[in-house]
Coordinates of C-alpha atoms in Angstrom, one line a residue:
M1 CA -12.3 -51.1 -46.3
P2 CA -11.9 -47.9 -44.3
R3 CA -14.4 -47.4 -41.5
F4 CA -16.0 -44.5 -39.8
S5 CA -15.7 -45.2 -36.1
P6 CA -17.4 -42.6 -33.9
P7 CA -17.1 -43.1 -30.2
R8 CA -20.4 -44.0 -28.5
G9 CA -22.0 -40.7 -27.7
A10 CA -20.7 -38.7 -30.5
L11 CA -21.1 -38.5 -34.3
R12 CA -18.3 -37.2 -36.5
L13 CA -19.9 -35.2 -39.3
A14 CA -18.1 -34.4 -42.5
A15 CA -17.3 -30.6 -42.5
A16 CA -19.2 -28.6 -45.1
S17 CA -19.3 -24.9 -45.6
L18 CA -22.5 -23.1 -46.0
A19 CA -21.6 -22.1 -49.5
A20 CA -21.0 -25.7 -50.5
A21 CA -24.2 -26.7 -48.9
L22 CA -26.2 -24.2 -50.9
T23 CA -24.5 -25.1 -54.1
L24 CA -25.3 -28.8 -53.7
A25 CA -28.8 -28.2 -52.3
G26 CA -29.7 -25.6 -54.9
C27 CA -30.9 -23.5 -51.9
A28 CA -33.7 -25.9 -51.3
T29 CA -34.8 -27.1 -47.9
G30 CA -36.6 -30.2 -49.0
P31 CA -37.1 -32.6 -51.8
D32 CA -37.2 -31.0 -55.3
P33 CA -40.0 -32.6 -57.2
G34 CA -38.5 -31.7 -60.5
P35 CA -40.1 -30.8 -63.8
D36 CA -43.8 -31.0 -64.1
L37 CA -45.2 -34.0 -65.8
V38 CA -46.4 -33.6 -69.3
T39 CA -49.8 -32.0 -69.5
G40 CA -52.8 -32.8 -71.6
D41 CA -53.8 -31.3 -74.9
D42 CA -56.0 -28.7 -73.2
G43 CA -52.9 -26.8 -72.3
G44 CA -53.0 -26.9 -68.5
S45 CA -55.9 -28.7 -66.8
G46 CA -53.4 -30.7 -64.9
P47 CA -51.0 -33.6 -65.5
A48 CA -52.1 -36.2 -68.1
S49 CA -52.5 -39.7 -66.9
T50 CA -49.1 -41.3 -66.4
S51 CA -49.7 -44.1 -68.8
E52 CA -50.6 -41.6 -71.5
S53 CA -47.8 -39.1 -70.9
A54 CA -45.2 -41.6 -70.2
T55 CA -45.7 -43.6 -73.4
A56 CA -46.1 -40.5 -75.6
S57 CA -42.6 -39.4 -75.1
L58 CA -39.6 -40.0 -73.0
P59 CA -38.1 -37.2 -70.8
A60 CA -34.9 -35.9 -72.1
L61 CA -31.7 -37.1 -70.4
T62 CA -28.4 -35.1 -70.6
A63 CA -24.9 -35.8 -69.7
P64 CA -23.5 -34.1 -66.5
A65 CA -22.9 -30.4 -66.9
S66 CA -20.5 -30.5 -64.0
E67 CA -18.4 -33.5 -63.0
L68 CA -17.1 -34.9 -59.8
S69 CA -13.4 -35.5 -59.1
W70 CA -13.0 -39.1 -60.2
T71 CA -9.8 -41.1 -59.5
D72 CA -8.8 -44.5 -60.7
C73 CA -9.6 -47.1 -58.1
A74 CA -9.7 -50.3 -60.1
D75 CA -7.0 -52.2 -58.0
S76 CA -8.7 -51.3 -54.7
A77 CA -12.2 -52.2 -55.9
V78 CA -11.2 -55.6 -57.2
R79 CA -9.2 -56.3 -54.0
T80 CA -12.1 -55.2 -51.8
Y81 CA -15.0 -56.9 -53.5
G82 CA -13.3 -60.0 -55.1
V83 CA -14.9 -59.4 -58.5
R84 CA -12.7 -58.8 -61.6
P85 CA -14.5 -57.1 -64.4
A86 CA -13.8 -57.7 -68.1
T87 CA -10.5 -56.5 -69.5
G88 CA -10.6 -52.8 -70.4
T89 CA -13.1 -51.8 -67.8
R90 CA -12.5 -48.4 -66.3
I91 CA -13.3 -48.1 -62.6
E92 CA -13.1 -44.7 -60.9
C93 CA -14.2 -43.5 -57.5
A94 CA -15.4 -40.2 -56.0
V95 CA -17.0 -39.0 -52.9
L96 CA -19.9 -36.5 -52.3
D97 CA -21.0 -34.6 -49.2
S98 CA -24.7 -34.9 -48.8
P99 CA -26.9 -33.3 -46.2
I100 CA -27.7 -35.6 -43.3
D101 CA -31.3 -34.1 -43.3
P102 CA -32.3 -32.7 -46.7
A103 CA -34.9 -30.6 -44.9
D104 CA -32.3 -29.1 -42.5
Q105 CA -29.2 -27.7 -44.2
D106 CA -27.6 -26.8 -40.9
A107 CA -27.6 -30.4 -39.6
G108 CA -24.3 -31.2 -41.3
T109 CA -23.3 -33.6 -44.0
L110 CA -21.9 -37.1 -44.3
T111 CA -19.8 -38.5 -47.1
V112 CA -21.4 -40.8 -49.8
S113 CA -19.1 -42.9 -51.9
L114 CA -19.6 -43.4 -55.6
T115 CA -18.0 -45.6 -58.3
R116 CA -18.1 -45.1 -62.0
V117 CA -17.7 -48.0 -64.4
R118 CA -17.1 -47.7 -68.1
S119 CA -15.8 -49.7 -70.9
A120 CA -13.2 -48.6 -73.4
S121 CA -16.0 -47.8 -75.8
T122 CA -18.2 -45.7 -73.5
P123 CA -18.8 -42.3 -75.2
T124 CA -17.3 -39.4 -73.2
Q125 CA -20.6 -37.5 -73.2
A126 CA -23.0 -40.3 -72.7
V127 CA -25.8 -40.2 -70.1
P128 CA -24.8 -42.0 -67.0
V129 CA -27.1 -44.7 -65.3
V130 CA -27.2 -44.2 -61.5
L131 CA -27.1 -47.6 -59.9
T132 CA -28.1 -48.5 -56.3
T133 CA -28.4 -51.9 -54.6
G134 CA -29.8 -50.4 -51.5
S135 CA -28.7 -52.3 -48.4
D136 CA -28.2 -55.7 -50.2
F137 CA -24.6 -55.1 -51.0
P138 CA -22.5 -51.9 -51.4
S139 CA -23.7 -50.5 -54.7
T140 CA -20.1 -50.6 -56.0
L141 CA -20.3 -54.3 -56.0
G142 CA -23.5 -54.2 -58.2
A143 CA -21.6 -52.1 -60.7
L144 CA -18.7 -54.5 -60.8
L145 CA -21.1 -57.4 -61.3
L146 CA -22.6 -55.6 -64.2
A147 CA -19.2 -55.0 -65.7
T148 CA -18.3 -58.7 -65.3
G149 CA -21.3 -60.5 -66.7
P150 CA -23.1 -60.6 -70.0
G151 CA -24.9 -57.3 -69.3
R152 CA -21.7 -55.4 -69.6
S153 CA -22.7 -54.6 -73.2
L154 CA -24.6 -51.7 -71.6
L155 CA -21.3 -50.0 -70.8
D156 CA -20.6 -49.6 -74.4
T157 CA -23.2 -46.9 -74.6
N158 CA -23.7 -45.6 -71.1
P159 CA -21.4 -45.4 -68.0
V160 CA -22.9 -46.7 -64.7
V161 CA -22.4 -44.7 -61.5
A162 CA -23.0 -46.6 -58.3
V163 CA -24.1 -44.6 -55.3
D164 CA -23.3 -46.6 -52.1
R165 CA -26.0 -46.3 -49.4
R166 CA -24.9 -44.0 -46.7
G167 CA -23.1 -45.6 -43.9
L168 CA -21.8 -48.6 -45.9
A169 CA -18.5 -47.6 -47.4
D170 CA -15.3 -45.6 -47.0
S171 CA -15.0 -42.7 -44.5
S172 CA -18.6 -42.6 -43.6
A173 CA -19.0 -46.3 -42.9
V174 CA -20.9 -46.9 -39.6
D175 CA -19.0 -48.9 -36.9
C176 CA -21.1 -49.0 -33.8
L177 CA -21.5 -52.7 -32.8
T178 CA -19.2 -54.7 -30.5
R179 CA -17.6 -57.9 -31.7
D180 CA -19.9 -60.0 -29.5
E181 CA -23.0 -58.2 -30.9
R182 CA -21.8 -58.8 -34.5
T183 CA -21.2 -62.5 -33.8
A184 CA -24.6 -63.1 -32.4
I185 CA -26.3 -61.3 -35.3
F186 CA -24.1 -62.9 -37.9
T187 CA -25.0 -66.3 -36.6
N188 CA -28.7 -65.5 -35.8
G189 CA -28.1 -66.3 -32.2
Q190 CA -26.3 -69.7 -32.8
V191 CA -23.4 -68.9 -30.5
G192 CA -21.6 -71.4 -28.2
R193 CA -24.1 -73.8 -26.8
A194 CA -27.1 -71.7 -28.0
R195 CA -28.5 -74.4 -30.3
D196 CA -32.2 -74.8 -29.5
T197 CA -34.8 -72.2 -30.7
A198 CA -35.4 -70.6 -27.3
A199 CA -31.7 -70.1 -26.6
R200 CA -31.0 -68.7 -30.0
I201 CA -33.9 -66.3 -29.7
E202 CA -32.7 -65.1 -26.4
T203 CA -29.1 -64.7 -27.6
L204 CA -30.1 -62.8 -30.7
T205 CA -32.7 -60.5 -29.2
T206 CA -30.3 -59.5 -26.4
A207 CA -27.5 -58.7 -28.9
A208 CA -29.9 -56.8 -31.1
A209 CA -31.2 -54.7 -28.3
S210 CA -27.6 -54.0 -27.0
A211 CA -26.5 -53.1 -30.6
S212 CA -29.5 -50.7 -30.9
D213 CA -28.6 -49.0 -27.7
G214 CA -24.9 -48.6 -28.7
C215 CA -25.6 -47.4 -32.2
T216 CA -28.3 -44.9 -31.0
E217 CA -25.8 -43.5 -28.5
A218 CA -23.0 -43.2 -31.1
L219 CA -25.1 -41.7 -33.8
D220 CA -27.6 -39.6 -31.8
P221 CA -29.4 -37.5 -33.1
T222 CA -29.1 -39.0 -36.6
Q223 CA -29.8 -42.7 -35.9
L224 CA -32.9 -42.6 -38.0
S225 CA -31.2 -40.8 -41.0
Y226 CA -30.2 -44.0 -42.9
S227 CA -33.5 -45.0 -44.5
I228 CA -34.4 -45.5 -48.1
A229 CA -35.7 -41.8 -48.1
N230 CA -32.3 -40.6 -47.1
A231 CA -30.7 -42.8 -49.7
A232 CA -32.9 -41.3 -52.3
A233 CA -32.0 -37.8 -51.1
D234 CA -28.3 -38.7 -51.6
I235 CA -29.0 -39.6 -55.1
D236 CA -30.6 -36.2 -55.7
T237 CA -27.5 -34.6 -54.2
L238 CA -25.7 -36.2 -57.1
R239 CA -28.1 -34.9 -59.6
R240 CA -27.7 -31.4 -58.3
A241 CA -23.9 -31.7 -58.3
W242 CA -24.1 -32.8 -61.9
K243 CA -26.5 -29.9 -62.8
V244 CA -29.0 -32.1 -64.7
D245 CA -32.7 -32.1 -64.7
R246 CA -33.3 -35.8 -64.7
L247 CA -31.6 -39.1 -63.9
A248 CA -31.6 -42.6 -65.4
L249 CA -32.1 -44.8 -62.4
L250 CA -31.3 -48.5 -61.9
G251 CA -32.3 -50.2 -58.6
I252 CA -31.2 -53.8 -58.1
G253 CA -32.8 -55.8 -55.4
E254 CA -33.6 -53.6 -52.4
G255 CA -32.2 -50.8 -54.5
A256 CA -35.5 -50.8 -56.3
D257 CA -37.0 -49.5 -53.0
V258 CA -34.6 -46.6 -53.1
V259 CA -35.5 -45.8 -56.7
L260 CA -39.2 -45.9 -56.0
A261 CA -38.6 -43.7 -52.9
Y262 CA -36.8 -41.2 -55.2
T263 CA -39.7 -41.2 -57.6
A264 CA -42.1 -40.6 -54.8
D265 CA -40.1 -37.8 -53.3
F266 CA -38.6 -36.2 -56.3
G267 CA -41.3 -36.5 -58.9
G268 CA -40.2 -35.8 -62.5
R269 CA -36.5 -35.9 -61.7
A270 CA -36.7 -39.7 -62.5
G271 CA -36.1 -39.7 -66.2
R272 CA -35.8 -43.5 -66.6
I273 CA -36.8 -46.1 -64.0
I274 CA -35.2 -49.7 -64.2
L275 CA -36.2 -52.1 -61.4
D276 CA -34.0 -55.2 -61.4
T277 CA -35.1 -58.2 -59.3
P278 CA -37.0 -55.8 -57.0
T279 CA -38.1 -56.4 -53.5
A280 CA -41.8 -55.9 -52.3
F281 CA -41.8 -52.2 -51.7
G282 CA -43.6 -51.2 -48.4
K283 CA -44.6 -54.7 -47.4
P284 CA -44.3 -55.5 -43.6
A285 CA -41.2 -57.2 -42.5
K286 CA -42.9 -60.6 -42.0
D287 CA -44.3 -60.6 -45.5
R288 CA -41.0 -59.6 -47.1
A289 CA -39.3 -62.3 -45.1
R290 CA -41.8 -64.9 -46.2
L291 CA -41.3 -64.0 -49.9
T292 CA -37.5 -64.1 -49.4
A293 CA -37.6 -67.5 -47.8
G294 CA -39.7 -68.9 -50.7
G295 CA -37.6 -67.3 -53.4
V296 CA -34.2 -68.2 -52.0
Q297 CA -35.4 -71.8 -51.4
S298 CA -36.3 -71.9 -55.1
A299 CA -32.9 -70.5 -56.1
L300 CA -31.1 -73.2 -54.0
Q301 CA -33.2 -75.9 -55.5
T302 CA -32.4 -74.6 -59.0
F303 CA -28.7 -74.6 -58.1
A304 CA -28.9 -78.3 -57.0
Q305 CA -30.9 -79.2 -60.1
R306 CA -28.3 -77.5 -62.4
C307 CA -25.5 -79.4 -60.7
A308 CA -27.5 -82.7 -61.1
A309 CA -27.9 -82.0 -64.8
A310 CA -24.2 -81.4 -65.3
D311 CA -21.5 -84.1 -65.7
S312 CA -20.0 -85.3 -62.5
C313 CA -21.7 -83.0 -60.0
P314 CA -19.3 -82.5 -57.0
M315 CA -22.3 -82.9 -54.7
G316 CA -22.8 -86.5 -55.9
G317 CA -25.8 -88.3 -57.1
D318 CA -28.2 -86.4 -54.8
P319 CA -27.1 -82.8 -54.9
A320 CA -30.3 -81.5 -53.2
G321 CA -29.8 -84.1 -50.4
T322 CA -26.2 -83.0 -50.0
L323 CA -27.1 -79.4 -49.7
A324 CA -29.8 -80.1 -47.2
R325 CA -27.5 -82.2 -45.1
V326 CA -24.8 -79.5 -45.0
L327 CA -27.3 -76.9 -43.8
A328 CA -28.9 -79.3 -41.3
D329 CA -25.4 -80.0 -39.9
A330 CA -24.7 -76.3 -39.6
R331 CA -28.0 -75.9 -37.8
A332 CA -27.2 -78.7 -35.4
G333 CA -23.6 -77.5 -34.7
R334 CA -21.9 -80.2 -36.6
L335 CA -19.8 -77.8 -38.9
G336 CA -17.5 -76.6 -36.2
S337 CA -18.2 -72.9 -35.4
L338 CA -20.2 -72.3 -38.6
S339 CA -23.9 -71.6 -38.0
E340 CA -26.7 -72.2 -40.4
A341 CA -26.9 -68.5 -41.1
Q342 CA -23.3 -68.3 -42.0
A343 CA -23.5 -71.4 -44.2
L344 CA -26.5 -70.1 -46.1
S345 CA -24.8 -66.6 -46.5
A346 CA -21.7 -68.3 -47.8
I347 CA -23.6 -70.2 -50.5
T348 CA -26.0 -67.5 -51.6
T349 CA -23.4 -64.9 -51.7
A350 CA -21.1 -67.0 -53.8
L351 CA -24.0 -67.7 -56.2
A352 CA -25.0 -64.0 -56.3
T353 CA -21.5 -62.4 -56.9
S354 CA -20.4 -64.6 -59.8
P355 CA -21.8 -64.7 -63.3
S356 CA -24.6 -67.2 -63.8
S357 CA -22.8 -70.1 -65.4
S358 CA -21.9 -73.8 -65.2
A359 CA -18.5 -72.8 -63.8
T360 CA -20.1 -70.9 -61.0
T361 CA -22.4 -73.9 -60.2
R362 CA -19.5 -76.3 -60.1
Q363 CA -17.4 -73.9 -57.9
V364 CA -20.1 -73.5 -55.3
A365 CA -21.0 -77.2 -55.5
T366 CA -17.4 -78.1 -54.7
M367 CA -17.5 -75.8 -51.7
V368 CA -20.7 -77.5 -50.4
A369 CA -19.3 -81.0 -51.1
D370 CA -16.1 -80.3 -49.2
A371 CA -18.2 -79.2 -46.2
A372 CA -20.2 -82.4 -46.5
N373 CA -17.0 -84.3 -46.3
G374 CA -15.7 -82.4 -43.2
D375 CA -13.6 -79.7 -44.9
V376 CA -15.2 -76.4 -44.0
D377 CA -12.3 -74.1 -44.7
T378 CA -13.7 -72.8 -48.1
L379 CA -17.2 -72.5 -46.8
A380 CA -16.0 -70.6 -43.7
A381 CA -14.0 -68.2 -45.9
A382 CA -17.1 -67.6 -48.1
A383 CA -19.1 -67.0 -45.0
E384 CA -16.7 -64.3 -43.8
R385 CA -16.9 -62.6 -47.3
G386 CA -20.8 -62.9 -47.0
A387 CA -20.7 -61.1 -43.6
T388 CA -18.5 -58.4 -45.0
L389 CA -20.5 -57.7 -48.1
R390 CA -24.0 -58.2 -46.6
L391 CA -24.1 -57.5 -42.9
S392 CA -22.0 -54.5 -42.1
D393 CA -23.0 -52.3 -39.2
G394 CA -24.3 -49.7 -41.8
Q395 CA -26.4 -52.3 -43.6
L396 CA -28.0 -53.5 -40.4
L397 CA -28.7 -49.9 -39.4
A398 CA -30.2 -49.2 -42.8
R399 CA -32.4 -52.3 -42.8
C400 CA -33.6 -51.6 -39.3
N401 CA -34.4 -47.9 -40.2
D402 CA -36.5 -49.3 -43.1
A403 CA -38.3 -52.1 -41.2
T404 CA -42.1 -51.9 -41.0
G405 CA -44.4 -54.1 -38.9
T406 CA -41.5 -55.6 -36.9
V407 CA -41.9 -59.0 -35.4
G408 CA -41.8 -59.8 -31.6
Q409 CA -39.7 -62.6 -30.3
N410 CA -42.8 -64.4 -29.1
E411 CA -44.0 -64.7 -32.7
V412 CA -40.8 -66.3 -34.1
P413 CA -41.2 -69.9 -32.7
A414 CA -44.5 -70.3 -34.6
L415 CA -43.0 -68.8 -37.8
I416 CA -40.1 -71.2 -37.5
T417 CA -42.4 -74.2 -37.2
R418 CA -44.5 -73.1 -40.2
W419 CA -41.7 -71.8 -42.5
A420 CA -39.3 -74.7 -41.7
D421 CA -42.0 -77.0 -43.1
Q422 CA -42.7 -74.9 -46.2
Y423 CA -39.1 -73.8 -46.9
P424 CA -36.8 -76.5 -45.3
L425 CA -33.6 -74.9 -46.6
T426 CA -34.3 -71.3 -45.6
G427 CA -37.3 -71.0 -43.4
T428 CA -35.7 -71.3 -40.0
D429 CA -32.9 -68.9 -40.8
T430 CA -35.2 -66.3 -42.4
A431 CA -37.6 -66.4 -39.4
M432 CA -34.7 -65.9 -37.0
S433 CA -33.4 -63.0 -39.1
L434 CA -36.5 -61.0 -38.3
L435 CA -35.1 -60.6 -34.7
R436 CA -32.0 -58.7 -35.9
C437 CA -33.9 -55.4 -35.6
S438 CA -35.3 -56.1 -32.2
G439 CA -35.4 -53.0 -30.2
W440 CA -34.2 -50.7 -33.0
G441 CA -35.9 -47.5 -33.9
T442 CA -37.5 -47.3 -37.4
A443 CA -37.7 -44.3 -39.7
P444 CA -41.0 -42.9 -41.0
T445 CA -42.4 -45.2 -43.7
S446 CA -41.8 -44.1 -47.3
N447 CA -44.9 -44.0 -49.4
P448 CA -45.0 -45.5 -52.9
P449 CA -45.2 -43.0 -55.8
S450 CA -48.7 -42.0 -56.7
D451 CA -47.7 -41.5 -60.3
L452 CA -44.6 -41.9 -62.4
P453 CA -43.0 -39.7 -65.0
V454 CA -42.1 -42.6 -67.2
V455 CA -43.1 -46.2 -67.7
P456 CA -40.6 -48.3 -65.8
V457 CA -38.8 -51.4 -66.9
V458 CA -39.0 -54.3 -64.5
L459 CA -36.4 -57.1 -64.9
N460 CA -36.8 -60.2 -62.9
T461 CA -35.8 -63.8 -62.1
T462 CA -37.6 -66.0 -59.6
D463 CA -34.2 -67.6 -58.7
D464 CA -32.5 -64.7 -56.9
P465 CA -30.3 -66.1 -54.2
V466 CA -30.3 -62.9 -52.2
N467 CA -33.9 -61.6 -52.1
G468 CA -35.8 -64.4 -53.8
G469 CA -37.1 -62.7 -56.9
Q470 CA -40.7 -62.8 -55.6
G471 CA -41.1 -59.0 -55.1
A472 CA -41.9 -58.2 -58.7
R473 CA -45.4 -59.7 -58.5
E474 CA -46.1 -57.6 -55.4
L475 CA -44.5 -54.5 -57.0
N476 CA -46.8 -54.8 -60.0
A477 CA -49.8 -53.9 -57.9
T478 CA -48.0 -50.8 -56.7
L479 CA -47.2 -49.7 -60.2
L480 CA -50.7 -50.3 -61.4
R481 CA -52.0 -48.1 -58.5
A482 CA -49.6 -45.4 -59.9
G483 CA -51.3 -45.7 -63.3
V484 CA -48.7 -47.6 -65.3
T485 CA -48.2 -51.0 -66.8
P486 CA -44.4 -51.6 -66.8
F487 CA -42.4 -53.3 -69.4
A488 CA -41.8 -56.6 -67.7
V489 CA -38.9 -58.9 -68.6
R490 CA -38.5 -62.3 -67.2
W491 CA -35.1 -64.0 -67.2
D492 CA -35.2 -67.8 -66.4
G493 CA -31.9 -67.9 -64.7
L494 CA -30.1 -68.1 -61.4
G495 CA -28.6 -64.9 -60.2
Y496 CA -28.8 -61.6 -58.2
S497 CA -29.2 -59.2 -61.2
T498 CA -31.1 -60.0 -64.4
L499 CA -29.3 -57.1 -66.2
A500 CA -25.8 -58.2 -65.2
N501 CA -26.5 -61.8 -66.4
S502 CA -28.4 -61.1 -69.6
T503 CA -27.3 -59.5 -72.9
C504 CA -31.0 -59.5 -73.9
A505 CA -31.9 -57.4 -70.9
A506 CA -29.0 -55.1 -71.5
A507 CA -30.1 -54.6 -75.1
L508 CA -33.6 -53.6 -73.9
V509 CA -32.3 -51.2 -71.3
T510 CA -30.0 -49.6 -73.9
D511 CA -33.1 -49.0 -76.1
Y512 CA -35.0 -47.7 -73.1
L513 CA -32.2 -45.1 -72.4
G514 CA -32.6 -43.7 -75.9
T515 CA -35.1 -41.1 -77.1
T516 CA -37.8 -43.4 -78.6
P517 CA -40.2 -45.0 -76.3
L518 CA -40.2 -48.8 -76.2
S519 CA -42.8 -50.5 -78.3
G520 CA -44.2 -54.0 -78.6
P521 CA -45.3 -56.4 -75.9
T522 CA -45.1 -55.2 -72.3
E523 CA -44.2 -58.8 -71.2
R524 CA -41.1 -60.4 -72.6
D525 CA -38.7 -63.3 -71.9
C526 CA -34.9 -63.3 -72.1
P527 CA -33.2 -66.6 -72.7
T528 CA -30.7 -67.9 -70.1

């Protein structure tokens, strides 16, 4: 994957003429809130309550009036992400220059990468769905997963356009850490002889602080311009380039935070809001980590249970025990150079980036079983892929920009003790991960939307191997405070995206993208 590699002390900004900036920005100097919400019958006493206006009608969505310069990139996308969509899938790429600071048009631009995914049946003038996975993965991977799994039926009616979070892909990818800093962060401090908790904490916090200094120097003065608010602004740059009033938005995992930030900052420009396995918007870092530890623990237990229920599980008669032993061996340094963080990343990434199926369960179980028997080659390769997809310099920068209520290194030992008891597979690693942003600056906190222009759809599974799937419960309170009761869909499966893995969820989303409001129960179940 090409990388943007500024020297420390300088930032290379994509060139943009004033005319181009004015065209894309619509001559605005800040967020464009969009069309007013529907008013009440009195003709103008103010916006109607969101629950009333949003259920009475759906905002109109239109196809782009002006298109980007799309080029075929199927071969490179498959090669980069290791995911091969269904036959006939059309994969095209484009780039877009977006203002670094939407409130300061003279601050320069950076390049945002986009990927459009369609099927052979997608109508030419169909309304696109704008997809973001936030900092979980490059959003392009999220689009490929959708095109690979059962949810690809959505593509027969609507194209999906993935907007990679700034700093993650192609020419604008941030590259500001040293090799040693990356190694310490990838391994959560488990480098060389740093095996005990105190040594790991010292190694990780030292590397994190050094990485912060280096990235701050390389990116100054824009080191805090990679937050979810900036990601939301990039999406609105796309809306203006398309010359449409509203967007259909799909946020998967941490991408749901980006969609909510967009809704808060750009008001009625959100014409549809789909939140898929969302994280807990606005929660402090420690609370988000605790939810992740519990949810990923549940996902790993479900993985072991599914293997146990199948014929001839590669992990033997006690799959849960085999999985626990491999992770314990990694924690103790008995898997060669593989750390616990790398082993967990390998397993959870493999589960997240393949369709939820018995074949995926067996493939990942074989990898774990091989490691238990002393052959760590496949697990090591999967760990390298996990680092590439989930822990690039740009992703670390974005997550640290977003962090709230950061945790000090003196708090971590107690968290490890408590969480390791509650979540034996994930607790120690999750607590250590809180130190990856030690010493980093954080961007201003994004506020949740106070109202929404449309009732959102929330898709969720409690067995998400990336974020844990526990955020939907927390998010529900945020939506209620905004005056809406979402359409909530539960999928009792194991996977990163409910939409990608469920034809039932895809059918509901297809209906939601139409002109008729959804009806029926607001809580539904989709079969696995």
